[in-house]
Amino acid sequence: MTTAEAAPEATERSVPKPVFTDAEAGAKEFPDSKARRFNYFTPSKRKQSHYEDVTVEVQPDPRHYLAQGWLYGFSDGRGGYPLDWTVLKAWGGDRPEPERYPGSGGKGYDWPAHGWHEFRDPNEEWELTLYRYGANVVRQINQNVEIARQAKAFEQWNPNWVRFVERNVGAWMHVEHGLGLYLFANANRRAPTNMHNNAISVNSMHKIRFAQDLALYNLTLSEEIEGFDGKAHVDTWNEDPAWQGVRRVAEQLTAIDDWCEAIFAANVVFEPLVGELFRSHLVQHAAPGNGDFVTPTVVGAGEYDYAQRDLRYTKAMFQLLVDDKEFAQHNRQHLSAWLSTWVPRCLGAARELQPLWSQPDAKPPRFEEALDRAKSRFSGIVTELDLDVPKELNQ
Amino acid sequence: MTRQSVAKAHEKIQELAWEPLYHEPVSQYGTDYTFQKAKKKDPLKQVLRSYFPMQEEKDHRVYGAADGAIRGNMFRQVQERWLEWQKLFLSIIPLPEISAARAMPLLFRTVPNPELHNGQAIQMIDEVRHSTIQQNLKRLYMNNYIDPAGFNSSLRNFQNDYCGTIGRQFAEGFITGDAITAASIYLTIVAETAFTNTLFVAMPAEAAANGDYLLPTVFHSVQSDESRHISNGYATLLMALADEGNHQLLARDLRYAWWNNHRVVDAAIGTFIEYGTKDRRKDRESYAEMWRRWIYDDYYRSYLVPLEKYGLEIPHDLIEEAWNQIWNKGYVHEVAQFFATGWLANYWRIDPMTEKDFEWFEYKYPGWYDRYGKWWENYARLSHPNGHHPIVAEDVDYQYPHRCWTCMVPCLVREDMVMAEVDGQVRTYCHEACRWTDVEAFRPTYQGRETPNMGQLIGHREWETLYHGWNWADVVSDMGYVRDDGKTMVAQPHLDLGDQKKMWTLDHLRRMPPVQSPNVLLNEMSPEEREAFHANYVRGGPAGRPAPADA
């Protein structure tokens, strides 16, 4: 005889139950049921862009909607993002914050309150774009270096070129790192809108990534080339007289208090006159003749960051200020003064680099030729911004 | 990644740092803390060569899920009660995220350790990620959820709404004042290490239970970055602890940051989780239970207490008091009731509680019905316009509260309210700890010690002041909480869309008595009147009940 044992009682797991709520768009009609656009800003073009939707007005402004004002201040009582953290001005910036008091209401000035809010990053950078771009760059660099390693490409390098790369290409990583952290990352706290600060943050990451690209490339070379001194870049940066001018001006750039001056001096003056001079007119031109097809791909990625993206937002940012309907003249004066200050400093640094041109066996085009091209590039940028080319360029 | 290991790569990038020879980087932020230069390892060990592809992969998952949610008609199963509260949450949170990015430079010059700066720079760009990915989630809700009102006006409304202003402390506290107080203690040691657990782990679980699996997708992705940021804070804290001269400041800042985070985050997230859910299974954790697990056990007992042996003075009393507020004094329930009282001054709809909700609350918080049940019944009764005012102007045994000058949440646990005259103004505080924050901590001297870098509490901290004497219809118009027919309000005290007769409009508000600022009225009183008012106020509650008449 068999006895059927009572089946254990099935216990129902405790989980939330799906419920049909019909809470999807279009299920009902009522006021605002079709109002599916952010309505608190005016797009720069006819239609709001995805970039604008995720960026504009995240950083508030007491002249605009911020009814109760900033809530926490520094020890001097100032909060938020003071407009006078740069001497440059955008229209409406001199208007006082709307007065708020018992019974005043909360309204500020109409959008955009002042000209700073008109800036849009032409690269339209937000998280999706910046990671996609960064991931593509590092993947490509990895592949380039890896295939070169497999192909024993570094064996083609002549000894002088090995020394050149370990010392000079290596030294450049310090420039990118220092400016990326202490100029650009630092400046992301300073500008009055989210559009500015996000663009500056992305610029910062370009530089920090490029610095690391160079450091890790240096590590690979240490592993692949017998006798490659992976620490030589540190000595070069610290002691080589040819590099002290670059170092001096890089440090001086991080010492700038005014965030606009910092971005302008770095991206409009230093990069074309020193950065591109070294990267494009020396490394990129000299490498192929010395049997090196790898270094240009690593350095080229950083060059692209600057030439195609960082310079692009920088021009858009300063173009607005140069053309400002209220403060164009004021801004032009300051920008011209900054050109007069920074052009001689950067030219001095550039000239101190001159001995590098004679180091490789296969020589790049002459230094003076390279400098002329760098100057011409710089003049083009300044002219595009409708500023006068400073007389100091001829020094 | 090539053959090089992450550890080797990370070691290599340490060669990037250099000490200035000719010019020091600009120093723009002050601190009263002192740091010795010390070799402190970057705890993140993050190299951008692996970081970018990792983040891109995380993005693929997030955006794949977003696509799936739309194709799979997720919004047919989303609870409106839940999504409505996201109009508040997702208007607040992108600013704290981006403020955390902005906060990182505060540490560059004040914490003299280049190795940590690498981690801080990566945190900066992580925070840009968080801010924009959250904005994008909100945009998706706006485009696909039944009621876009409040999402579509999100950032304007966040900036002029009193709830948004409360939440804004969670951003501004990171970027101003003493650099270490702000960017290290308030941001990383307390906000990120303690309270992101409830924000980014507990709350997404509740979202999923309400049919929304996109919020968990986005916020768990965000939280996977937070764990790295916590390491940043820990490394800086250990450096600060190494100098005994910092211990007094650390004790001050931990008290302030802990209490302010409790007041702000528990108010908001507690309300979302307890009053924004339709999941009333008895075995689902209440906010109090989550808090006990995530914050009391995981943060306080496992993270903070072990630091005591290094000289960190832990505010045990305030941690126990926060629990006392949540468990015994009904802090979250008082806040939710206040939000619902003031529904008309907001930009989302608040669903009335039902019998099923009552039962759950009574089970989880014994005694809840006696305190709050009657009021919520009144809320449901008054939810559709029918010749009466919104609940704030009806007699439902509720005394409109004063605001706390410090945390700006009203003084809802009436017995704890304290007053002080500061800078020529009489201010009210929700608790002695908030009075201490304003009167003692945020000052240029602290316990006899010069603290010239400490920040200040500024701004128009009582929202009602701005609208003192205004008609409610004008208030709502001024703030822009009106739908596209020009009269129907964005906010509603119910979820019944589609029947215009049930919708509150500006016309209904015109008949109401004007807004009165409690603080303006308080300052118009004589000292004796104020004392009498205070004595009466602290006898009020719970659930906002006025003090019983003297026998």
mmCIF file with all atom_site columns, C-alpha atoms in Angstrom, chain A residues 14 19-25 28 30-32 35-40 50 53-54 56-58 60 65-75 81 100 102-107 126-128 131 135 139 142 149 173-174 177 181-182 185-186 188-190 194 197-198 201 204-205 209 212 215-216 218 220 223-224 230-231 233 237 244 247-248 251-252 254-257, chain B residues 3-4 8 12 15-16 18-26 28-29 47-49 51 55-56 59 63 75-78 95 98 101-102 105 108 117-118 124-125 129 132-133 135-136 139 142-149 151-153 155-156 159-160 165 168-169 172 175-177 281 283 452 454-461 463 465-467 470 478 483-485 497 500:
data_model
loop_
_atom_site.group_PDB
_atom_site.id
_atom_site.type_symbol
_atom_site.label_atom_id
_atom_site.label_alt_id
_atom_site.label_comp_id
_atom_site.label_asym_id
_atom_site.label_entity_id
_atom_site.label_seq_id
_atom_site.pdbx_PDB_ins_code
_atom_site.Cartn_x
_atom_site.Cartn_y
_atom_site.Cartn_z
_atom_site.occupancy
_atom_site.B_iso_or_equiv
_atom_site.pdbx_formal_charge
_atom_site.auth_seq_id
_atom_site.auth_comp_id
_atom_site.auth_asym_id
_atom_site.auth_atom_id
_atom_site.pdbx_PDB_model_num
ATOM 1   C CA . SER A 1 14  ? 6.709   37.703 -2.501  1.00 0.00 ? 14  SER A CA 1
ATOM 2   C CA . VAL A 1 19  ? -0.075  46.116 -13.069 1.00 0.00 ? 19  VAL A CA 1
ATOM 3   C CA . PHE A 1 20  ? -1.545  47.545 -16.252 1.00 0.00 ? 20  PHE A CA 1
ATOM 4   C CA . THR A 1 21  ? -1.655  51.285 -15.625 1.00 0.00 ? 21  THR A CA 1
ATOM 5   C CA . ASP A 1 22  ? -1.848  52.665 -19.162 1.00 0.00 ? 22  ASP A CA 1
ATOM 6   C CA . ALA A 1 23  ? 0.425   55.525 -18.173 1.00 0.00 ? 23  ALA A CA 1
ATOM 7   C CA . GLU A 1 24  ? 1.988   55.925 -21.601 1.00 0.00 ? 24  GLU A CA 1
ATOM 8   C CA . ALA A 1 25  ? 2.109   59.054 -23.686 1.00 0.00 ? 25  ALA A CA 1
ATOM 9   C CA . LYS A 1 28  ? -5.464  60.546 -22.606 1.00 0.00 ? 28  LYS A CA 1
ATOM 10  C CA . PHE A 1 30  ? -5.626  66.986 -21.200 1.00 0.00 ? 30  PHE A CA 1
ATOM 11  C CA . PRO A 1 31  ? -3.806  70.312 -20.890 1.00 0.00 ? 31  PRO A CA 1
ATOM 12  C CA . ASP A 1 32  ? -0.080  69.775 -21.503 1.00 0.00 ? 32  ASP A CA 1
ATOM 13  C CA . ALA A 1 35  ? 3.827   69.458 -24.367 1.00 0.00 ? 35  ALA A CA 1
ATOM 14  C CA . ARG A 1 36  ? 6.855   67.249 -24.722 1.00 0.00 ? 36  ARG A CA 1
ATOM 15  C CA . ARG A 1 37  ? 9.655   69.810 -24.958 1.00 0.00 ? 37  ARG A CA 1
ATOM 16  C CA . PHE A 1 38  ? 11.709  71.371 -22.170 1.00 0.00 ? 38  PHE A CA 1
ATOM 17  C CA . ASN A 1 39  ? 10.113  74.795 -22.041 1.00 0.00 ? 39  ASN A CA 1
ATOM 18  C CA . TYR A 1 40  ? 12.568  76.738 -19.912 1.00 0.00 ? 40  TYR A CA 1
ATOM 19  C CA . HIS A 1 50  ? 19.661  66.458 -27.472 1.00 0.00 ? 50  HIS A CA 1
ATOM 20  C CA . ASP A 1 53  ? 18.253  69.123 -23.382 1.00 0.00 ? 53  ASP A CA 1
ATOM 21  C CA . VAL A 1 54  ? 20.787  67.429 -21.148 1.00 0.00 ? 54  VAL A CA 1
ATOM 22  C CA . VAL A 1 56  ? 21.161  73.817 -20.540 1.00 0.00 ? 56  VAL A CA 1
ATOM 23  C CA . GLU A 1 57  ? 20.119  75.363 -17.242 1.00 0.00 ? 57  GLU A CA 1
ATOM 24  C CA . VAL A 1 58  ? 21.403  72.543 -15.031 1.00 0.00 ? 58  VAL A CA 1
ATOM 25  C CA . PRO A 1 60  ? 21.262  77.807 -12.080 1.00 0.00 ? 60  PRO A CA 1
ATOM 26  C CA . TYR A 1 65  ? 14.969  81.374 -12.233 1.00 0.00 ? 65  TYR A CA 1
ATOM 27  C CA . LEU A 1 66  ? 16.867  80.984 -8.981  1.00 0.00 ? 66  LEU A CA 1
ATOM 28  C CA . ALA A 1 67  ? 14.259  82.717 -6.841  1.00 0.00 ? 67  ALA A CA 1
ATOM 29  C CA . GLN A 1 68  ? 15.768  82.153 -3.412  1.00 0.00 ? 68  GLN A CA 1
ATOM 30  C CA . GLY A 1 69  ? 19.309  82.834 -4.599  1.00 0.00 ? 69  GLY A CA 1
ATOM 31  C CA . TRP A 1 70  ? 22.444  80.853 -3.770  1.00 0.00 ? 70  TRP A CA 1
ATOM 32  C CA . LEU A 1 71  ? 22.203  79.167 -0.380  1.00 0.00 ? 71  LEU A CA 1
ATOM 33  C CA . TYR A 1 72  ? 25.834  78.593 0.553   1.00 0.00 ? 72  TYR A CA 1
ATOM 34  C CA . GLY A 1 73  ? 28.630  81.089 0.184   1.00 0.00 ? 73  GLY A CA 1
ATOM 35  C CA . PHE A 1 74  ? 32.371  81.241 0.601   1.00 0.00 ? 74  PHE A CA 1
ATOM 36  C CA . SER A 1 75  ? 33.719  83.028 3.658   1.00 0.00 ? 75  SER A CA 1
ATOM 37  C CA . TYR A 1 81  ? 29.593  81.173 -9.927  1.00 0.00 ? 81  TYR A CA 1
ATOM 38  C CA . ARG A 1 100 ? 14.065  89.743 -3.782  1.00 0.00 ? 100 ARG A CA 1
ATOM 39  C CA . PRO A 1 102 ? 9.227   90.152 1.419   1.00 0.00 ? 102 PRO A CA 1
ATOM 40  C CA . GLY A 1 103 ? 6.488   90.130 -1.192  1.00 0.00 ? 103 GLY A CA 1
ATOM 41  C CA . SER A 1 104 ? 8.806   90.628 -4.166  1.00 0.00 ? 104 SER A CA 1
ATOM 42  C CA . GLY A 1 105 ? 7.841   87.422 -5.941  1.00 0.00 ? 105 GLY A CA 1
ATOM 43  C CA . GLY A 1 106 ? 10.481  85.173 -7.404  1.00 0.00 ? 106 GLY A CA 1
ATOM 44  C CA . LYS A 1 107 ? 10.825  86.134 -11.039 1.00 0.00 ? 107 LYS A CA 1
ATOM 45  C CA . TRP A 1 126 ? 27.691  65.086 -23.055 1.00 0.00 ? 126 TRP A CA 1
ATOM 46  C CA . GLU A 1 127 ? 28.306  61.755 -21.474 1.00 0.00 ? 127 GLU A CA 1
ATOM 47  C CA . LEU A 1 128 ? 27.285  59.557 -24.382 1.00 0.00 ? 128 LEU A CA 1
ATOM 48  C CA . TYR A 1 131 ? 32.750  58.167 -23.674 1.00 0.00 ? 131 TYR A CA 1
ATOM 49  C CA . ALA A 1 135 ? 36.739  54.727 -25.998 1.00 0.00 ? 135 ALA A CA 1
ATOM 50  C CA . ARG A 1 139 ? 40.964  51.403 -28.694 1.00 0.00 ? 139 ARG A CA 1
ATOM 51  C CA . ASN A 1 142 ? 45.960  50.243 -28.383 1.00 0.00 ? 142 ASN A CA 1
ATOM 52  C CA . ARG A 1 149 ? 54.741  45.539 -31.387 1.00 0.00 ? 149 ARG A CA 1
ATOM 53  C CA . MET A 1 173 ? 53.242  64.088 -21.351 1.00 0.00 ? 173 MET A CA 1
ATOM 54  C CA . HIS A 1 174 ? 53.959  66.450 -18.474 1.00 0.00 ? 174 HIS A CA 1
ATOM 55  C CA . HIS A 1 177 ? 48.982  66.345 -17.564 1.00 0.00 ? 177 HIS A CA 1
ATOM 56  C CA . LEU A 1 181 ? 44.522  68.975 -14.259 1.00 0.00 ? 181 LEU A CA 1
ATOM 57  C CA . TYR A 1 182 ? 45.544  72.374 -12.989 1.00 0.00 ? 182 TYR A CA 1
ATOM 58  C CA . ALA A 1 185 ? 39.925  70.672 -14.609 1.00 0.00 ? 185 ALA A CA 1
ATOM 59  C CA . ASN A 1 186 ? 40.459  73.636 -12.317 1.00 0.00 ? 186 ASN A CA 1
ATOM 60  C CA . ASN A 1 188 ? 35.466  73.667 -14.624 1.00 0.00 ? 188 ASN A CA 1
ATOM 61  C CA . ARG A 1 189 ? 34.493  75.275 -11.282 1.00 0.00 ? 189 ARG A CA 1
ATOM 62  C CA . ARG A 1 190 ? 34.752  78.823 -12.614 1.00 0.00 ? 190 ARG A CA 1
ATOM 63  C CA . ASN A 1 194 ? 26.865  74.458 -17.466 1.00 0.00 ? 194 ASN A CA 1
ATOM 64  C CA . ASN A 1 197 ? 31.952  74.077 -17.614 1.00 0.00 ? 197 ASN A CA 1
ATOM 65  C CA . ASN A 1 198 ? 31.033  70.810 -19.311 1.00 0.00 ? 198 ASN A CA 1
ATOM 66  C CA . SER A 1 201 ? 35.683  69.320 -18.338 1.00 0.00 ? 201 SER A CA 1
ATOM 67  C CA . SER A 1 204 ? 40.459  68.479 -19.415 1.00 0.00 ? 204 SER A CA 1
ATOM 68  C CA . MET A 1 205 ? 39.850  64.788 -19.997 1.00 0.00 ? 205 MET A CA 1
ATOM 69  C CA . ARG A 1 209 ? 43.959  60.970 -21.482 1.00 0.00 ? 209 ARG A CA 1
ATOM 70  C CA . GLN A 1 212 ? 48.354  58.876 -20.062 1.00 0.00 ? 212 GLN A CA 1
ATOM 71  C CA . ALA A 1 215 ? 53.004  57.520 -20.511 1.00 0.00 ? 215 ALA A CA 1
ATOM 72  C CA . LEU A 1 216 ? 51.686  54.073 -21.393 1.00 0.00 ? 216 LEU A CA 1
ATOM 73  C CA . ASN A 1 218 ? 56.468  55.024 -23.065 1.00 0.00 ? 218 ASN A CA 1
ATOM 74  C CA . THR A 1 220 ? 55.436  49.745 -23.982 1.00 0.00 ? 220 THR A CA 1
ATOM 75  C CA . GLU A 1 223 ? 59.356  46.761 -22.703 1.00 0.00 ? 223 GLU A CA 1
ATOM 76  C CA . GLU A 1 224 ? 59.975  46.483 -26.430 1.00 0.00 ? 224 GLU A CA 1
ATOM 77  C CA . GLY A 1 230 ? 61.536  54.831 -19.478 1.00 0.00 ? 230 GLY A CA 1
ATOM 78  C CA . LYS A 1 231 ? 62.533  57.462 -16.898 1.00 0.00 ? 231 LYS A CA 1
ATOM 79  C CA . HIS A 1 233 ? 61.361  61.901 -19.761 1.00 0.00 ? 233 HIS A CA 1
ATOM 80  C CA . TRP A 1 237 ? 61.365  67.700 -18.070 1.00 0.00 ? 237 TRP A CA 1
ATOM 81  C CA . GLN A 1 244 ? 62.593  74.731 -19.415 1.00 0.00 ? 244 GLN A CA 1
ATOM 82  C CA . ARG A 1 247 ? 57.838  74.143 -18.534 1.00 0.00 ? 247 ARG A CA 1
ATOM 83  C CA . ARG A 1 248 ? 57.983  77.752 -17.374 1.00 0.00 ? 248 ARG A CA 1
ATOM 84  C CA . GLU A 1 251 ? 53.417  76.430 -15.074 1.00 0.00 ? 251 GLU A CA 1
ATOM 85  C CA . GLN A 1 252 ? 52.600  80.077 -15.667 1.00 0.00 ? 252 GLN A CA 1
ATOM 86  C CA . THR A 1 254 ? 48.276  77.069 -14.375 1.00 0.00 ? 254 THR A CA 1
ATOM 87  C CA . ALA A 1 255 ? 48.891  80.148 -12.255 1.00 0.00 ? 255 ALA A CA 1
ATOM 88  C CA . ILE A 1 256 ? 46.256  82.258 -14.059 1.00 0.00 ? 256 ILE A CA 1
ATOM 89  C CA . ASP A 1 257 ? 43.357  83.273 -11.860 1.00 0.00 ? 257 ASP A CA 1
ATOM 90  C CA . ARG B 2 3   ? 49.258  43.171 -22.098 1.00 0.00 ? 3   ARG B CA 1
ATOM 91  C CA . GLN B 2 4   ? 50.198  45.743 -19.501 1.00 0.00 ? 4   GLN B CA 1
ATOM 92  C CA . LYS B 2 8   ? 51.632  48.416 -13.859 1.00 0.00 ? 8   LYS B CA 1
ATOM 93  C CA . LYS B 2 12  ? 53.518  54.293 -14.729 1.00 0.00 ? 12  LYS B CA 1
ATOM 94  C CA . GLU B 2 15  ? 55.388  59.586 -13.367 1.00 0.00 ? 15  GLU B CA 1
ATOM 95  C CA . LEU B 2 16  ? 53.158  62.261 -14.885 1.00 0.00 ? 16  LEU B CA 1
ATOM 96  C CA . TRP B 2 18  ? 55.599  67.142 -11.241 1.00 0.00 ? 18  TRP B CA 1
ATOM 97  C CA . GLU B 2 19  ? 56.386  69.782 -8.675  1.00 0.00 ? 19  GLU B CA 1
ATOM 98  C CA . PRO B 2 20  ? 56.352  73.326 -10.031 1.00 0.00 ? 20  PRO B CA 1
ATOM 99  C CA . LEU B 2 21  ? 59.766  74.926 -10.450 1.00 0.00 ? 21  LEU B CA 1
ATOM 100 C CA . TYR B 2 22  ? 58.858  78.389 -11.700 1.00 0.00 ? 22  TYR B CA 1
ATOM 101 C CA . HIS B 2 23  ? 55.222  79.202 -10.899 1.00 0.00 ? 23  HIS B CA 1
ATOM 102 C CA . GLU B 2 24  ? 52.771  77.748 -8.392  1.00 0.00 ? 24  GLU B CA 1
ATOM 103 C CA . PRO B 2 25  ? 49.307  76.837 -9.727  1.00 0.00 ? 25  PRO B CA 1
ATOM 104 C CA . VAL B 2 26  ? 46.669  79.368 -8.764  1.00 0.00 ? 26  VAL B CA 1
ATOM 105 C CA . GLN B 2 28  ? 41.534  79.930 -5.328  1.00 0.00 ? 28  GLN B CA 1
ATOM 106 C CA . TYR B 2 29  ? 39.945  78.062 -2.444  1.00 0.00 ? 29  TYR B CA 1
ATOM 107 C CA . VAL B 2 47  ? 43.709  54.463 -16.065 1.00 0.00 ? 47  VAL B CA 1
ATOM 108 C CA . LEU B 2 48  ? 41.765  56.161 -18.829 1.00 0.00 ? 48  LEU B CA 1
ATOM 109 C CA . ARG B 2 49  ? 42.773  53.513 -21.327 1.00 0.00 ? 49  ARG B CA 1
ATOM 110 C CA . TYR B 2 51  ? 38.148  53.665 -18.040 1.00 0.00 ? 51  TYR B CA 1
ATOM 111 C CA . GLN B 2 55  ? 32.103  53.514 -19.242 1.00 0.00 ? 55  GLN B CA 1
ATOM 112 C CA . GLU B 2 56  ? 31.133  53.038 -22.860 1.00 0.00 ? 56  GLU B CA 1
ATOM 113 C CA . ASP B 2 59  ? 26.413  53.166 -21.509 1.00 0.00 ? 59  ASP B CA 1
ATOM 114 C CA . TYR B 2 63  ? 20.812  52.886 -23.562 1.00 0.00 ? 63  TYR B CA 1
ATOM 115 C CA . PHE B 2 75  ? 4.921   53.002 -19.478 1.00 0.00 ? 75  PHE B CA 1
ATOM 116 C CA . ARG B 2 76  ? 1.810   50.860 -19.689 1.00 0.00 ? 76  ARG B CA 1
ATOM 117 C CA . GLN B 2 77  ? 2.925   49.367 -16.398 1.00 0.00 ? 77  GLN B CA 1
ATOM 118 C CA . VAL B 2 78  ? 4.437   52.320 -14.632 1.00 0.00 ? 78  VAL B CA 1
ATOM 119 C CA . LEU B 2 95  ? 22.654  69.699 -10.116 1.00 0.00 ? 95  LEU B CA 1
ATOM 120 C CA . ILE B 2 98  ? 27.409  68.362 -11.717 1.00 0.00 ? 98  ILE B CA 1
ATOM 121 C CA . ALA B 2 101 ? 32.289  67.684 -10.722 1.00 0.00 ? 101 ALA B CA 1
ATOM 122 C CA . ARG B 2 102 ? 32.775  71.359 -9.954  1.00 0.00 ? 102 ARG B CA 1
ATOM 123 C CA . PRO B 2 105 ? 39.196  71.540 -8.081  1.00 0.00 ? 105 PRO B CA 1
ATOM 124 C CA . PHE B 2 108 ? 43.722  70.298 -5.946  1.00 0.00 ? 108 PHE B CA 1
ATOM 125 C CA . HIS B 2 117 ? 44.355  64.430 -8.053  1.00 0.00 ? 117 HIS B CA 1
ATOM 126 C CA . ASN B 2 118 ? 44.171  61.776 -10.736 1.00 0.00 ? 118 ASN B CA 1
ATOM 127 C CA . MET B 2 124 ? 34.951  65.040 -12.160 1.00 0.00 ? 124 MET B CA 1
ATOM 128 C CA . ILE B 2 125 ? 34.118  63.443 -15.483 1.00 0.00 ? 125 ILE B CA 1
ATOM 129 C CA . ARG B 2 129 ? 28.280  61.531 -16.847 1.00 0.00 ? 129 ARG B CA 1
ATOM 130 C CA . THR B 2 132 ? 23.714  64.316 -18.225 1.00 0.00 ? 132 THR B CA 1
ATOM 131 C CA . ILE B 2 133 ? 22.582  60.684 -18.081 1.00 0.00 ? 133 ILE B CA 1
ATOM 132 C CA . GLN B 2 135 ? 18.839  64.630 -17.572 1.00 0.00 ? 135 GLN B CA 1
ATOM 133 C CA . ASN B 2 136 ? 18.481  62.170 -20.410 1.00 0.00 ? 136 ASN B CA 1
ATOM 134 C CA . ARG B 2 139 ? 13.833  63.615 -21.106 1.00 0.00 ? 139 ARG B CA 1
ATOM 135 C CA . MET B 2 142 ? 8.875   63.504 -20.568 1.00 0.00 ? 142 MET B CA 1
ATOM 136 C CA . ASN B 2 143 ? 8.567   62.001 -24.017 1.00 0.00 ? 143 ASN B CA 1
ATOM 137 C CA . ASN B 2 144 ? 6.935   58.718 -23.070 1.00 0.00 ? 144 ASN B CA 1
ATOM 138 C CA . TYR B 2 145 ? 4.996   59.083 -19.818 1.00 0.00 ? 145 TYR B CA 1
ATOM 139 C CA . ILE B 2 146 ? 1.369   60.086 -19.892 1.00 0.00 ? 146 ILE B CA 1
ATOM 140 C CA . ASP B 2 147 ? 1.791   63.453 -18.191 1.00 0.00 ? 147 ASP B CA 1
ATOM 141 C CA . PRO B 2 148 ? 4.820   65.492 -19.326 1.00 0.00 ? 148 PRO B CA 1
ATOM 142 C CA . ALA B 2 149 ? 3.833   68.537 -17.220 1.00 0.00 ? 149 ALA B CA 1
ATOM 143 C CA . PHE B 2 151 ? 9.081   67.205 -16.517 1.00 0.00 ? 151 PHE B CA 1
ATOM 144 C CA . ASN B 2 152 ? 8.846   69.735 -19.327 1.00 0.00 ? 152 ASN B CA 1
ATOM 145 C CA . SER B 2 153 ? 9.362   72.659 -16.947 1.00 0.00 ? 153 SER B CA 1
ATOM 146 C CA . LEU B 2 155 ? 14.741  73.028 -14.318 1.00 0.00 ? 155 LEU B CA 1
ATOM 147 C CA . ARG B 2 156 ? 12.864  76.285 -14.115 1.00 0.00 ? 156 ARG B CA 1
ATOM 148 C CA . GLN B 2 159 ? 15.073  76.539 -9.225  1.00 0.00 ? 159 GLN B CA 1
ATOM 149 C CA . ASN B 2 160 ? 12.073  78.426 -7.884  1.00 0.00 ? 160 ASN B CA 1
ATOM 150 C CA . THR B 2 165 ? 15.645  74.740 -2.841  1.00 0.00 ? 165 THR B CA 1
ATOM 151 C CA . ARG B 2 168 ? 19.853  72.358 -3.717  1.00 0.00 ? 168 ARG B CA 1
ATOM 152 C CA . GLN B 2 169 ? 21.801  72.204 -0.448  1.00 0.00 ? 169 GLN B CA 1
ATOM 153 C CA . GLU B 2 172 ? 25.795  73.900 -3.055  1.00 0.00 ? 172 GLU B CA 1
ATOM 154 C CA . ILE B 2 175 ? 31.182  73.750 -3.931  1.00 0.00 ? 175 ILE B CA 1
ATOM 155 C CA . THR B 2 176 ? 31.505  76.636 -1.498  1.00 0.00 ? 176 THR B CA 1
ATOM 156 C CA . GLY B 2 177 ? 32.949  77.430 1.908   1.00 0.00 ? 177 GLY B CA 1
ATOM 157 C CA . ARG B 2 281 ? 3.593   43.939 0.421   1.00 0.00 ? 281 ARG B CA 1
ATOM 158 C CA . ASP B 2 283 ? 7.507   42.009 3.676   1.00 0.00 ? 283 ASP B CA 1
ATOM 159 C CA . PRO B 2 452 ? 38.380  82.326 8.400   1.00 0.00 ? 452 PRO B CA 1
ATOM 160 C CA . MET B 2 454 ? 34.365  78.627 6.787   1.00 0.00 ? 454 MET B CA 1
ATOM 161 C CA . GLY B 2 455 ? 31.462  79.376 4.487   1.00 0.00 ? 455 GLY B CA 1
ATOM 162 C CA . GLN B 2 456 ? 28.249  81.216 5.171   1.00 0.00 ? 456 GLN B CA 1
ATOM 163 C CA . LEU B 2 457 ? 24.583  80.387 4.914   1.00 0.00 ? 457 LEU B CA 1
ATOM 164 C CA . ILE B 2 458 ? 23.192  82.940 2.488   1.00 0.00 ? 458 ILE B CA 1
ATOM 165 C CA . GLY B 2 459 ? 20.159  83.514 0.293   1.00 0.00 ? 459 GLY B CA 1
ATOM 166 C CA . HIS B 2 460 ? 16.451  84.004 0.841   1.00 0.00 ? 460 HIS B CA 1
ATOM 167 C CA . ARG B 2 461 ? 16.035  80.909 2.917   1.00 0.00 ? 461 ARG B CA 1
ATOM 168 C CA . TRP B 2 463 ? 10.360  80.647 0.420   1.00 0.00 ? 463 TRP B CA 1
ATOM 169 C CA . THR B 2 465 ? 8.893   85.470 2.390   1.00 0.00 ? 465 THR B CA 1
ATOM 170 C CA . LEU B 2 466 ? 9.002   86.124 -1.357  1.00 0.00 ? 466 LEU B CA 1
ATOM 171 C CA . TYR B 2 467 ? 5.254   85.713 -1.665  1.00 0.00 ? 467 TYR B CA 1
ATOM 172 C CA . TRP B 2 470 ? 0.272   87.350 -2.520  1.00 0.00 ? 470 TRP B CA 1
ATOM 173 C CA . ASP B 2 478 ? 4.737   83.668 -11.075 1.00 0.00 ? 478 ASP B CA 1
ATOM 174 C CA . ARG B 2 483 ? -0.343  73.973 -18.088 1.00 0.00 ? 483 ARG B CA 1
ATOM 175 C CA . ASP B 2 484 ? -0.631  75.004 -21.708 1.00 0.00 ? 484 ASP B CA 1
ATOM 176 C CA . ASP B 2 485 ? -4.298  76.039 -21.505 1.00 0.00 ? 485 ASP B CA 1
ATOM 177 C CA . LEU B 2 497 ? -6.278  63.020 -15.757 1.00 0.00 ? 497 LEU B CA 1
ATOM 178 C CA . GLN B 2 500 ? -11.238 68.569 -16.689 1.00 0.00 ? 500 GLN B CA 1
#
